[in-house]
CSV table of N, CA and C in Angstrom, one decimal:
chain,number,residue,atom,x,y,z
A,10,MET,N,141.7,173.9,135.6
A,10,MET,CA,142.3,173.8,136.9
A,10,MET,C,141.7,174.8,137.9
A,11,LEU,N,141.4,174.4,139.0
A,11,LEU,CA,140.8,175.2,140.1
A,11,LEU,C,141.9,175.5,141.1
A,12,ASP,N,142.0,176.8,141.5
A,12,ASP,CA,142.9,177.1,142.6
A,12,ASP,C,142.3,177.0,143.9
A,13,THR,N,142.9,176.2,144.8
A,13,THR,CA,142.3,175.9,146.1
A,13,THR,C,143.1,176.6,147.2
A,14,HIS,N,144.0,177.5,146.9
A,14,HIS,CA,144.9,178.2,147.8
A,14,HIS,C,144.1,178.9,148.9
A,15,GLU,N,142.9,179.6,148.5
A,15,GLU,CA,142.1,180.3,149.5
A,15,GLU,C,141.6,179.5,150.6
A,16,LEU,N,141.5,178.2,150.4
A,16,LEU,CA,140.9,177.3,151.5
A,16,LEU,C,141.9,177.1,152.6
A,17,SER,N,143.2,177.3,152.4
A,17,SER,CA,144.3,177.3,153.4
A,17,SER,C,144.3,176.0,154.1
A,18,ARG,N,143.9,174.9,153.6
A,18,ARG,CA,143.9,173.6,154.2
A,18,ARG,C,143.3,173.6,155.6
A,19,ARG,N,142.3,174.3,155.8
A,19,ARG,CA,141.6,174.4,157.1
A,19,ARG,C,140.2,173.7,156.9
A,20,PRO,N,140.1,172.5,157.4
A,20,PRO,CA,138.8,171.8,157.3
A,20,PRO,C,137.6,172.7,157.7
A,21,GLY,N,136.6,172.7,156.9
A,21,GLY,CA,135.4,173.5,157.2
A,21,GLY,C,135.3,174.8,156.3
A,22,THR,N,136.5,175.2,155.8
A,22,THR,CA,136.4,176.4,154.9
A,22,THR,C,135.8,176.0,153.5
A,23,MET,N,135.2,176.9,152.9
A,23,MET,CA,134.5,176.6,151.7
A,23,MET,C,134.4,177.9,150.8
A,24,ARG,N,134.4,177.7,149.5
A,24,ARG,CA,134.2,178.8,148.6
A,24,ARG,C,133.5,178.2,147.4
A,25,GLU,N,132.8,179.1,146.7
A,25,GLU,CA,132.0,178.7,145.5
A,25,GLU,C,132.7,179.3,144.3
A,26,HIS,N,132.5,178.6,143.2
A,26,HIS,CA,133.2,179.0,141.9
A,26,HIS,C,132.1,178.8,140.8
A,27,ALA,N,131.9,179.9,140.1
A,27,ALA,CA,130.9,179.8,139.0
A,27,ALA,C,131.6,180.4,137.8
A,28,ALA,N,131.5,179.8,136.6
A,28,ALA,CA,132.2,180.3,135.4
A,28,ALA,C,131.6,179.7,134.2
A,29,VAL,N,131.8,180.3,133.1
A,29,VAL,CA,131.5,179.7,131.8
A,29,VAL,C,132.9,179.5,131.1
A,30,VAL,N,133.1,178.2,130.8
A,30,VAL,CA,134.5,177.8,130.3
A,30,VAL,C,134.3,177.1,129.0
A,31,PRO,N,135.3,177.1,128.1
A,31,PRO,CA,135.2,176.4,126.9
A,31,PRO,C,135.3,174.9,127.1
A,32,ALA,N,134.6,174.1,126.4
A,32,ALA,CA,134.6,172.6,126.5
A,32,ALA,C,135.9,172.1,126.0
A,33,PRO,N,136.5,171.1,126.7
A,33,PRO,CA,137.7,170.5,126.2
A,33,PRO,C,137.4,169.6,125.0
A,34,ALA,N,138.4,169.2,124.3
A,34,ALA,CA,138.3,168.3,123.1
A,34,ALA,C,137.8,166.9,123.6
A,35,ASP,N,137.1,166.2,122.7
A,35,ASP,CA,136.6,164.9,122.9
A,35,ASP,C,135.7,164.7,124.1
A,36,LEU,N,134.8,165.6,124.3
A,36,LEU,CA,133.8,165.6,125.4
A,36,LEU,C,132.5,164.9,124.9
A,37,GLY,N,132.6,163.6,124.7
A,37,GLY,CA,131.5,162.9,124.1
A,37,GLY,C,131.9,161.6,123.5
A,38,THR,N,131.0,161.1,122.7
A,38,THR,CA,131.2,159.8,121.9
A,38,THR,C,131.3,160.2,120.4
A,39,ALA,N,131.4,159.1,119.6
A,39,ALA,CA,131.5,159.4,118.2
A,39,ALA,C,130.1,159.8,117.6
A,40,ILE,N,129.1,159.6,118.4
A,40,ILE,CA,127.7,159.9,117.9
A,40,ILE,C,127.2,161.2,118.4
A,41,ILE,N,127.5,161.6,119.7
A,41,ILE,CA,127.0,162.8,120.3
A,41,ILE,C,128.1,163.3,121.3
A,42,GLY,N,128.2,164.6,121.4
A,42,GLY,CA,129.1,165.2,122.4
A,42,GLY,C,129.0,166.7,122.4
A,43,ILE,N,129.7,167.3,123.3
A,43,ILE,CA,129.7,168.7,123.4
A,43,ILE,C,130.9,169.2,122.6
A,44,PRO,N,130.7,170.0,121.6
A,44,PRO,CA,131.8,170.4,120.7
A,44,PRO,C,132.9,171.1,121.4
A,45,GLU,N,134.2,170.9,121.0
A,45,GLU,CA,135.3,171.6,121.6
A,45,GLU,C,135.1,173.1,121.5
A,46,GLY,N,135.3,173.8,122.6
A,46,GLY,CA,135.2,175.2,122.6
A,46,GLY,C,133.8,175.7,122.9
A,47,ALA,N,132.8,174.9,122.9
A,47,ALA,CA,131.4,175.3,123.2
A,47,ALA,C,131.4,175.7,124.7
A,48,ASN,N,130.4,176.5,125.1
A,48,ASN,CA,130.3,177.0,126.4
A,48,ASN,C,129.8,175.9,127.4
A,49,LEU,N,130.6,175.7,128.5
A,49,LEU,CA,130.1,174.9,129.6
A,49,LEU,C,129.9,175.8,130.8
A,50,THR,N,128.8,175.7,131.4
A,50,THR,CA,128.5,176.5,132.6
A,50,THR,C,128.8,175.7,133.8
A,51,VAL,N,129.7,176.2,134.6
A,51,VAL,CA,130.2,175.4,135.8
A,51,VAL,C,129.8,176.1,137.1
A,52,GLY,N,129.2,175.4,138.0
A,52,GLY,CA,128.9,176.0,139.3
A,52,GLY,C,129.4,175.0,140.3
A,53,LEU,N,130.4,175.3,141.0
A,53,LEU,CA,131.1,174.3,141.9
A,53,LEU,C,131.3,174.9,143.3
A,54,ARG,N,131.3,174.0,144.3
A,54,ARG,CA,131.6,174.3,145.7
A,54,ARG,C,132.9,173.6,146.0
A,55,LEU,N,133.9,174.3,146.5
A,55,LEU,CA,135.1,173.7,147.0
A,55,LEU,C,135.2,173.7,148.5
A,56,GLU,N,135.3,172.6,149.1
A,56,GLU,CA,135.3,172.5,150.6
A,56,GLU,C,136.5,171.8,151.1
A,57,ALA,N,137.2,172.4,152.0
A,57,ALA,CA,138.4,171.8,152.6
A,57,ALA,C,137.9,170.8,153.6
A,58,VAL,N,138.4,169.6,153.5
A,58,VAL,CA,138.1,168.5,154.5
A,58,VAL,C,139.5,167.9,155.0
A,59,MET,N,139.5,167.0,155.9
A,59,MET,CA,140.7,166.5,156.5
A,59,MET,C,141.6,165.8,155.4
A,60,GLU,N,141.0,165.1,154.5
A,60,GLU,CA,141.8,164.4,153.5
A,60,GLU,C,142.2,165.2,152.3
A,61,GLY,N,141.6,166.4,152.0
A,61,GLY,CA,141.9,167.2,150.9
A,61,GLY,C,140.8,168.2,150.6
A,62,VAL,N,140.5,168.4,149.3
A,62,VAL,CA,139.4,169.3,148.9
A,62,VAL,C,138.3,168.6,148.2
A,63,LEU,N,137.1,168.7,148.7
A,63,LEU,CA,136.0,168.1,148.0
A,63,LEU,C,135.4,169.1,147.1
A,64,VAL,N,135.3,168.8,145.8
A,64,VAL,CA,134.8,169.6,144.8
A,64,VAL,C,133.4,169.0,144.3
A,65,SER,N,132.3,169.7,144.4
A,65,SER,CA,131.0,169.2,144.0
A,65,SER,C,130.3,170.3,143.3
A,66,GLY,N,129.3,170.0,142.5
A,66,GLY,CA,128.5,171.0,141.8
A,66,GLY,C,127.9,170.5,140.5
A,67,VAL,N,127.5,171.4,139.7
A,67,VAL,CA,126.8,171.1,138.5
A,67,VAL,C,127.5,171.7,137.2
A,68,VAL,N,127.5,170.9,136.1
A,68,VAL,CA,128.0,171.4,134.9
A,68,VAL,C,126.9,171.3,133.8
A,69,ARG,N,126.7,172.3,133.0
A,69,ARG,CA,125.7,172.4,132.0
A,69,ARG,C,126.3,172.7,130.6
A,70,GLY,N,125.8,172.0,129.6
A,70,GLY,CA,126.3,172.3,128.2
A,70,GLY,C,125.3,171.8,127.2
A,71,THR,N,125.6,172.0,126.0
A,71,THR,CA,124.7,171.6,124.9
A,71,THR,C,125.4,170.6,124.0
A,72,ALA,N,124.9,169.3,124.0
A,72,ALA,CA,125.5,168.3,123.2
A,72,ALA,C,124.9,168.3,121.8
A,73,VAL,N,125.7,168.0,120.8
A,73,VAL,CA,125.3,168.0,119.4
A,73,VAL,C,125.7,166.7,118.8
A,74,GLY,N,124.8,166.1,118.0
A,74,GLY,CA,125.1,164.8,117.4
A,74,GLY,C,124.2,164.5,116.3
A,75,GLU,N,124.0,163.3,116.0
A,75,GLU,CA,123.0,162.9,114.9
A,75,GLU,C,122.2,161.7,115.4
A,76,CYS,N,121.0,161.7,114.9
A,76,CYS,CA,120.0,160.7,115.2
A,76,CYS,C,120.5,159.3,114.7
A,77,VAL,N,120.5,158.3,115.5
A,77,VAL,CA,121.0,157.0,115.0
A,77,VAL,C,120.1,156.3,114.0
A,78,ARG,N,118.8,156.8,113.9
A,78,ARG,CA,117.9,156.2,112.9
A,78,ARG,C,117.9,156.9,111.6
A,79,CYS,N,117.9,158.2,111.6
A,79,CYS,CA,117.7,159.0,110.3
A,79,CYS,C,118.9,159.9,110.0
A,80,LEU,N,119.8,160.0,110.9
A,80,LEU,CA,121.0,160.8,110.7
A,80,LEU,C,120.8,162.3,110.7
A,81,ASP,N,119.6,162.8,111.1
A,81,ASP,CA,119.3,164.2,111.3
A,81,ASP,C,120.1,164.7,112.5
A,82,PRO,N,120.3,166.0,112.5
A,82,PRO,CA,121.0,166.6,113.6
A,82,PRO,C,120.2,166.5,114.9
A,83,VAL,N,120.9,166.3,116.0
A,83,VAL,CA,120.3,166.2,117.4
A,83,VAL,C,121.0,167.2,118.3
A,84,THR,N,120.2,168.0,119.0
A,84,THR,CA,120.8,168.9,120.0
A,84,THR,C,120.1,168.6,121.3
A,85,GLU,N,120.9,168.4,122.4
A,85,GLU,CA,120.4,168.0,123.7
A,85,GLU,C,121.1,168.8,124.8
A,86,GLU,N,120.3,169.4,125.7
A,86,GLU,CA,120.9,170.1,126.8
A,86,GLU,C,121.3,169.0,127.9
A,87,VAL,N,122.5,169.2,128.4
A,87,VAL,CA,123.1,168.2,129.3
A,87,VAL,C,123.4,168.9,130.7
A,88,THR,N,122.8,168.4,131.7
A,88,THR,CA,123.1,168.9,133.1
A,88,THR,C,123.6,167.7,133.9
A,89,VAL,N,124.8,167.8,134.5
A,89,VAL,CA,125.3,166.7,135.3
A,89,VAL,C,125.8,167.2,136.6
A,90,ARG,N,125.8,166.3,137.6
A,90,ARG,CA,126.4,166.6,138.9
A,90,ARG,C,127.8,166.1,138.9
A,91,VAL,N,128.7,166.8,139.5
A,91,VAL,CA,130.1,166.4,139.6
A,91,VAL,C,130.5,166.4,141.0
A,92,GLN,N,131.3,165.4,141.4
A,92,GLN,CA,131.8,165.3,142.8
A,92,GLN,C,133.1,164.6,142.8
A,93,GLU,N,134.1,165.2,143.3
A,93,GLU,CA,135.5,164.6,143.3
A,93,GLU,C,136.2,165.1,144.6
A,94,LEU,N,136.9,164.1,145.2
A,94,LEU,CA,137.7,164.5,146.3
A,94,LEU,C,139.2,164.5,145.8
A,95,PHE,N,139.8,165.7,146.0
A,95,PHE,CA,141.2,165.8,145.6
A,95,PHE,C,142.1,165.7,146.9
A,96,GLY,N,142.9,164.7,147.0
A,96,GLY,CA,143.7,164.5,148.2
A,96,GLY,C,144.9,165.4,148.2
A,97,TYR,N,145.3,165.8,149.5
A,97,TYR,CA,146.5,166.5,149.6
A,97,TYR,C,147.7,165.6,149.3
A,98,PRO,N,148.6,166.1,148.5
A,98,PRO,CA,149.7,165.2,148.1
A,98,PRO,C,150.4,164.5,149.2
A,99,GLU,N,150.7,165.2,150.3
A,99,GLU,CA,151.4,164.6,151.4
A,99,GLU,C,150.6,163.5,152.1
A,100,ARG,N,149.3,163.7,152.2
A,100,ARG,CA,148.4,162.6,152.8
A,100,ARG,C,148.3,161.4,151.9
A,101,VAL,N,148.3,161.6,150.6
A,101,VAL,CA,148.2,160.5,149.7
A,101,VAL,C,149.5,159.7,149.7
A,102,GLN,N,150.7,160.4,149.8
A,102,GLN,CA,152.0,159.7,149.9
A,102,GLN,C,152.1,159.0,151.2
A,103,ALA,N,151.6,159.6,152.3
A,103,ALA,CA,151.7,158.9,153.6
A,103,ALA,C,150.8,157.7,153.6
A,104,ALA,N,149.7,157.7,153.0
A,104,ALA,CA,148.8,156.6,152.9
A,104,ALA,C,149.4,155.5,152.1
A,105,GLU,N,150.1,155.8,151.0
A,105,GLU,CA,150.8,154.8,150.2
A,105,GLU,C,151.9,154.1,150.9
A,106,ARG,N,152.7,154.9,151.7
A,106,ARG,CA,153.8,154.4,152.5
A,106,ARG,C,153.2,153.4,153.5
A,107,ALA,N,152.1,153.8,154.1
A,107,ALA,CA,151.5,153.0,155.2
A,107,ALA,C,150.8,151.7,154.6
A,108,GLY,N,150.6,151.7,153.3
A,108,GLY,CA,149.9,150.5,152.7
A,108,GLY,C,148.4,150.6,152.9
A,109,ASP,N,147.9,151.7,153.0
A,109,ASP,CA,146.4,151.9,153.2
A,109,ASP,C,145.6,151.3,152.0
A,110,ASP,N,144.9,150.2,152.4
A,110,ASP,CA,144.1,149.5,151.4
A,110,ASP,C,142.9,150.3,150.9
A,111,GLU,N,142.4,151.3,151.7
A,111,GLU,CA,141.3,152.1,151.4
A,111,GLU,C,141.6,153.2,150.3
A,112,LEU,N,142.9,153.4,150.1
A,112,LEU,CA,143.3,154.4,149.1
A,112,LEU,C,143.0,153.8,147.7
A,113,GLU,N,142.3,154.6,146.9
A,113,GLU,CA,142.0,154.1,145.5
A,113,GLU,C,143.2,154.4,144.6
A,114,ASP,N,143.4,153.5,143.6
A,114,ASP,CA,144.5,153.7,142.7
A,114,ASP,C,144.4,155.0,141.9
A,115,GLU,N,143.2,155.4,141.6
A,115,GLU,CA,143.0,156.5,140.7
A,115,GLU,C,142.5,157.7,141.5
A,116,GLU,N,142.8,157.8,142.7
A,116,GLU,CA,142.3,159.0,143.5
A,116,GLU,C,143.0,160.2,143.0
A,117,ALA,N,142.1,161.3,142.8
A,117,ALA,CA,142.6,162.6,142.4
A,117,ALA,C,143.5,163.2,143.4
A,118,VAL,N,144.6,163.8,143.0
A,118,VAL,CA,145.5,164.5,143.9
A,118,VAL,C,145.7,165.9,143.5
A,119,LEU,N,145.7,166.8,144.5
A,119,LEU,CA,146.0,168.2,144.2
A,119,LEU,C,147.4,168.3,143.6
A,120,ASP,N,147.6,169.2,142.7
A,120,ASP,CA,148.9,169.5,142.1
A,120,ASP,C,149.3,170.9,142.7
A,121,GLY,N,150.0,170.8,143.8
A,121,GLY,CA,150.2,172.1,144.6
A,121,GLY,C,148.9,172.5,145.2
A,122,ASP,N,148.4,173.6,144.8
A,122,ASP,CA,147.1,174.1,145.2
A,122,ASP,C,146.0,174.0,144.1
A,123,LEU,N,146.4,173.3,143.0
A,123,LEU,CA,145.5,173.3,141.8
A,123,LEU,C,144.8,171.9,141.8
A,124,ALA,N,143.5,172.0,141.4
A,124,ALA,CA,142.7,170.7,141.3
A,124,ALA,C,142.3,170.7,139.8
A,125,ASP,N,142.6,169.6,139.1
A,125,ASP,CA,142.3,169.4,137.7
A,125,ASP,C,140.9,168.7,137.7
A,126,ILE,N,139.9,169.5,137.4
A,126,ILE,CA,138.5,169.0,137.5
A,126,ILE,C,138.1,168.4,136.1
A,127,GLU,N,138.9,168.5,135.1
A,127,GLU,CA,138.5,168.1,133.7
A,127,GLU,C,138.2,166.6,133.7
A,128,PRO,N,139.0,165.7,134.3
A,128,PRO,CA,138.6,164.2,134.2
A,128,PRO,C,137.3,163.9,134.9
A,129,ALA,N,137.0,164.6,136.0
A,129,ALA,CA,135.7,164.4,136.7
A,129,ALA,C,134.5,164.9,135.8
A,130,VAL,N,134.7,166.0,135.2
A,130,VAL,CA,133.7,166.6,134.3
A,130,VAL,C,133.5,165.7,133.1
A,131,ARG,N,134.6,165.2,132.5
A,131,ARG,CA,134.5,164.3,131.4
A,131,ARG,C,133.7,163.0,131.7
A,132,ASP,N,134.1,162.4,132.9
A,132,ASP,CA,133.4,161.2,133.3
A,132,ASP,C,131.9,161.4,133.5
A,133,SER,N,131.5,162.5,134.1
A,133,SER,CA,130.1,162.8,134.4
A,133,SER,C,129.3,163.1,133.1
A,134,VAL,N,129.9,163.9,132.2
A,134,VAL,CA,129.2,164.3,131.0
A,134,VAL,C,129.1,163.1,130.0
A,135,VAL,N,130.1,162.4,129.8
A,135,VAL,CA,130.1,161.3,128.8
A,135,VAL,C,129.1,160.2,129.2
A,136,THR,N,129.1,159.9,130.5
A,136,THR,CA,128.1,158.9,130.9
A,136,THR,C,126.7,159.4,130.9
A,137,ALA,N,126.5,160.7,131.0
A,137,ALA,CA,125.1,161.2,130.9
A,137,ALA,C,124.5,161.3,129.5
A,138,LEU,N,125.4,161.3,128.5
A,138,LEU,CA,124.9,161.4,127.1
A,138,LEU,C,124.1,160.2,126.7
A,139,PRO,N,123.1,160.4,125.8
A,139,PRO,CA,122.3,159.2,125.4
A,139,PRO,C,123.2,158.3,124.6
A,140,PHE,N,123.0,157.0,124.8
A,140,PHE,CA,123.7,156.0,124.1
A,140,PHE,C,123.3,155.9,122.6
A,141,GLN,N,122.1,156.1,122.4
A,141,GLN,CA,121.5,156.1,121.0
A,141,GLN,C,120.6,157.4,120.9
A,142,PRO,N,121.2,158.5,120.5
A,142,PRO,CA,120.4,159.7,120.4
A,142,PRO,C,119.4,159.7,119.3
A,143,LEU,N,118.2,160.2,119.5
A,143,LEU,CA,117.1,160.2,118.5
A,143,LEU,C,116.6,161.7,118.3
A,144,CYS,N,116.3,162.0,117.1
A,144,CYS,CA,115.7,163.3,116.8
A,144,CYS,C,114.3,163.5,117.5
A,145,ARG,N,113.6,162.4,117.6
A,145,ARG,CA,112.3,162.4,118.3
A,145,ARG,C,112.1,160.9,118.6
A,146,PRO,N,111.3,160.6,119.7
A,146,PRO,CA,111.2,159.3,120.2
A,146,PRO,C,110.6,158.3,119.1
A,147,ASP,N,109.7,158.8,118.2
A,147,ASP,CA,109.1,157.9,117.3
A,147,ASP,C,109.7,158.0,115.9
A,148,CYS,N,111.0,158.3,115.8
A,148,CYS,CA,111.6,158.5,114.5
A,148,CYS,C,111.6,157.1,113.8
A,149,PRO,N,111.0,157.1,112.5
A,149,PRO,CA,111.0,155.9,111.8
A,149,PRO,C,112.3,155.5,111.1
A,150,GLY,N,113.2,156.4,111.0
A,150,GLY,CA,114.5,156.2,110.4
A,150,GLY,C,114.6,156.2,108.9
A,151,LEU,N,115.4,155.4,108.3
A,151,LEU,CA,115.6,155.4,106.8
A,151,LEU,C,115.2,154.0,106.3
A,152,CYS,N,114.8,154.0,105.0
A,152,CYS,CA,114.5,152.7,104.4
A,152,CYS,C,115.7,151.9,104.3
A,153,SER,N,115.7,150.6,104.7
A,153,SER,CA,116.8,149.8,104.6
A,153,SER,C,117.2,149.3,103.2
A,154,VAL,N,116.3,149.5,102.2
A,154,VAL,CA,116.6,149.2,100.8
A,154,VAL,C,117.2,150.3,100.1
A,155,CYS,N,116.5,151.5,100.1
A,155,CYS,CA,117.0,152.6,99.3
A,155,CYS,C,117.5,153.8,100.1
A,156,GLY,N,117.3,153.9,101.4
A,156,GLY,CA,117.8,155.0,102.2
A,156,GLY,C,116.9,156.2,102.3
A,157,ALA,N,115.7,156.1,101.8
A,157,ALA,CA,114.7,157.2,101.8
A,157,ALA,C,114.3,157.5,103.3
A,158,ARG,N,114.1,158.8,103.6
A,158,ARG,CA,113.6,159.1,104.9
A,158,ARG,C,112.2,158.7,105.1
A,159,LEU,N,111.9,157.8,106.0
A,159,LEU,CA,110.5,157.3,106.2
A,159,LEU,C,109.6,158.3,106.8
A,160,ALA,N,110.1,159.3,107.5
A,160,ALA,CA,109.3,160.4,108.0
A,160,ALA,C,108.7,161.2,106.9
A,161,ASP,N,109.4,161.3,105.8
A,161,ASP,CA,108.8,162.1,104.7
A,161,ASP,C,107.8,161.3,103.9
A,162,ASP,N,107.9,160.0,103.9
A,162,ASP,CA,107.0,159.2,103.1
A,162,ASP,C,106.6,158.0,103.9
A,163,PRO,N,105.6,158.1,104.8
A,163,PRO,CA,105.2,157.0,105.7
A,163,PRO,C,104.7,155.7,105.0
A,164,ASP,N,104.2,155.9,103.8
A,164,ASP,CA,103.7,154.7,103.0
A,164,ASP,C,104.8,154.1,102.1
A,165,HIS,N,106.0,154.4,102.3
A,165,HIS,CA,107.1,154.0,101.5
A,165,HIS,C,107.3,152.4,101.6
A,166,THR,N,107.2,151.7,100.5
A,166,THR,CA,107.4,150.3,100.5
A,166,THR,C,108.2,149.8,99.3
A,167,HIS,N,108.7,148.6,99.3
A,167,HIS,CA,109.3,148.0,98.2
A,167,HIS,C,108.8,146.6,98.1
A,168,ASP,N,108.6,146.1,96.8
A,168,ASP,CA,108.2,144.7,96.6
A,168,ASP,C,109.5,143.9,96.5
A,169,VAL,N,109.8,143.3,97.6
A,169,VAL,CA,111.1,142.5,97.7
A,169,VAL,C,110.7,141.1,97.8
A,170,VAL,N,111.3,140.3,96.9
A,170,VAL,CA,111.1,138.9,96.8
A,170,VAL,C,112.2,138.2,97.7
A,171,ASP,N,111.8,137.3,98.5
A,171,ASP,CA,112.7,136.6,99.4
A,171,ASP,C,113.7,135.8,98.4
A,172,PRO,N,115.0,135.9,98.6
A,172,PRO,CA,115.9,135.2,97.7
A,172,PRO,C,115.8,133.7,97.7
A,173,ARG,N,115.2,133.2,98.7
A,173,ARG,CA,115.0,131.7,98.7
A,173,ARG,C,113.9,131.3,97.7
A,174,TRP,N,113.0,132.2,97.3
A,174,TRP,CA,112.0,131.9,96.4
A,174,TRP,C,112.3,132.4,95.0
A,175,SER,N,113.5,132.9,94.7
A,175,SER,CA,113.9,133.4,93.4
A,175,SER,C,113.8,132.4,92.3
A,176,ALA,N,114.2,131.1,92.6
A,176,ALA,CA,114.1,130.1,91.6
A,176,ALA,C,112.6,129.9,91.1
A,177,LEU,N,111.7,129.9,92.1
A,177,LEU,CA,110.3,129.8,91.8
A,177,LEU,C,109.8,131.0,91.0
A,178,GLN,N,110.3,132.2,91.4
A,178,GLN,CA,109.9,133.4,90.7
A,178,GLN,C,110.3,133.3,89.2
A,179,ALA,N,111.5,132.8,89.0
A,179,ALA,CA,112.1,132.7,87.6
A,179,ALA,C,111.2,131.7,86.8
A,180,MET,N,110.8,130.6,87.5
A,180,MET,CA,110.0,129.6,86.8
A,180,MET,C,108.6,130.2,86.4
A,181,LEU,N,108.0,131.0,87.4
A,181,LEU,CA,106.8,131.6,87.1
A,181,LEU,C,106.8,132.6,86.0
A,182,GLU,N,107.9,133.4,85.9
A,182,GLU,CA,108.1,134.3,84.8
A,182,GLU,C,108.3,133.6,83.5
A,183,GLN,N,109.0,132.5,83.5
A,183,GLN,CA,109.2,131.7,82.3
A,183,GLN,C,107.8,131.1,81.8
A,184,SER,N,107.1,130.6,82.7
A,184,SER,CA,105.8,130.0,82.3
A,184,SER,C,104.8,131.0,81.8
A,185,SER,N,104.8,132.3,82.3
A,185,SER,CA,104.0,133.3,81.8
A,185,SER,C,104.4,133.7,80.5
A,186,VAL,N,105.7,133.8,80.2
A,186,VAL,CA,106.2,134.1,78.9
A,186,VAL,C,105.9,133.0,77.9
A,187,THR,N,106.0,131.8,78.3
A,187,THR,CA,105.6,130.6,77.4
A,187,THR,C,104.2,130.7,77.1
A,188,ASP,N,103.3,130.9,78.1
A,188,ASP,CA,101.9,131.0,77.9
A,188,ASP,C,101.5,132.1,76.9
A,189,GLU,N,102.2,133.3,77.0
A,189,GLU,CA,101.9,134.4,76.2
A,189,GLU,C,102.3,134.1,74.7
A,190,THR,N,103.4,133.3,74.5
A,190,THR,CA,103.8,133.0,73.1
A,190,THR,C,102.9,131.9,72.5
A,191,LYS,N,102.3,131.1,73.4
A,191,LYS,CA,101.3,130.0,72.8
A,191,LYS,C,100.1,130.7,72.4
A,192,GLU,N,99.6,131.8,73.1
A,192,GLU,CA,98.4,132.4,72.8
A,192,GLU,C,98.5,133.2,71.5
A,193,SER,N,99.7,133.7,71.2
A,193,SER,CA,99.9,134.6,70.0
A,193,SER,C,99.9,133.8,68.7
């Protein structure tokens, strides 16, 4: 929560806020995210405008996850821009009473003089995370048959017979066994 009291609801007033804060829970996806309690560096500008307080700036943190191909750990620096307009409660209520169509349903509203920036940070960080994180761009992944790391053994192969040919393979094996018994 950011305190906006110093802005005194005078359009044109501005203050900057810089801090290192602990990351909230669930700041990411099931594959990659910023761990709860990890440091988030926040640099924000709070500006009083006619409608409320405009909060904009940058948030930095370190996301931790696993490679989607080989399951090795992945660490990625994340830097995102955040911007959110927090409406003054009385202006938002007046707009609702007037039936203002331009008012968004999920517009952020100040709670007294406090602005809850966490939802805006969460939206910005989660959408900036890689959808499929990789330990390196050319990661070969794991063998689909035995699970071996293909980066450790690039020549790793298996002789796999297509199951549609298994009946012919069985006939071939039987004929070679029959041929061997005839020769003996």
